[in-house]
Amino acid sequence: MAAAAVQESVSSQWLPDMDFIRQELGRQDPTVLSVLVALVVGLISLLIWRLLRGSQSRRRAILLVGLCDSGKTLLFSRLLTGNYWKTHTSISPNTAAYRAKNDKGSNFTLVDVPGHESLRLQFLEQYKTAVRAMIFVVDSSAFQRQVKEVAEFLYQILTDATLLQYSPPMLIACNKQDISMAKSAKLIQQQLEKEL
């Protein structure tokens, strides 16, 4: 009974305001009302678009991932400078700003994630919430003896809950194709499909 009295008191409190709004809307030209509604809808749409776009703009990292000695650091150097540099096994991630050569000139953070078994998942965990795209580098010359380890790491990436949520595009780069005993990209694809 007390709840009904409170509800009646609240509705009677707002009744004069609602009547006033109803009368004012009745007196207004319908085009003015239409324009106001369109403006409100436009502002709400802009706000939603901005929120969605803002979460995507925070994801600016392009990750170079793969096993140890697959050529990630050399690819990292080549993308940044255009030159080949003598590299060594990374024990910490290499990061640098990268400006895409397209019409928009978008800026990204290029991250070379160490490939050593004890480090790769730790650093992948650190950068996966910022990932925009991934390049999974495979050593074509050592693929036959590393096929299980490559497939296992690729499977870990493809089934990671956070990466599934963001679903970044992934390129599988078959590196070291210039070495005579290197496996072809088609063979690597078939072997990975079979292992996965």
Steps between C-alpha positions, in 0.01 A plus 500: 500500500791734582660420163181605317493829692866571412438417133192724490694783663789464248268485198303801624829687548597449133149547358514882467838481324380235257184701422712808436730309262200347321340845452823655373552219252141540381558870430829452314535456127550126420810575292675654802423187699628282214824697486546470877442124490744467208763698692460284809523180295804636316678591824430160653626327183815714502561415863462126439726516192763689697494244780535210258773671299685598816541139608639413158745791499655374823589179318792628295757218531605274216661195658772294334474157663652160433758256627857591587724563194211525255615843380267734690770749602639521146148557366449764771820681393417468134151647546635796696816587309475319168845353563631164614674497835689227678271387779514275804247313710279746685444465872277805527246644258613755243247778446496792263254740343410401146325724251305316232559609143138544398269794440421541869857463624383313810741463791549164665732352758698214353590243768752220450399243765788272609455145374678308773262248654531640853443861388252505213178438693604746773551783251200400289292534816642852548410623149189304403251761623661759271523279191367638172650229276744210525773365278581138587850435362595142408856388420450314171845342513450342845127440471517121462664450839295777670157424356349379829635795701387750234152346488476496880594869530264596217222302671566684830465832319188400307321374812600779739182655649621861480621466143174330404313798642702752297540265199797680344592408143796262477756449226709184502832597344715214369845648551840384364355382169834578333675206674522191277340251743214734596146363485251676275220714639242252365669206676522698825131585474407134445718380790358764739143414399575133563658570841224734612 
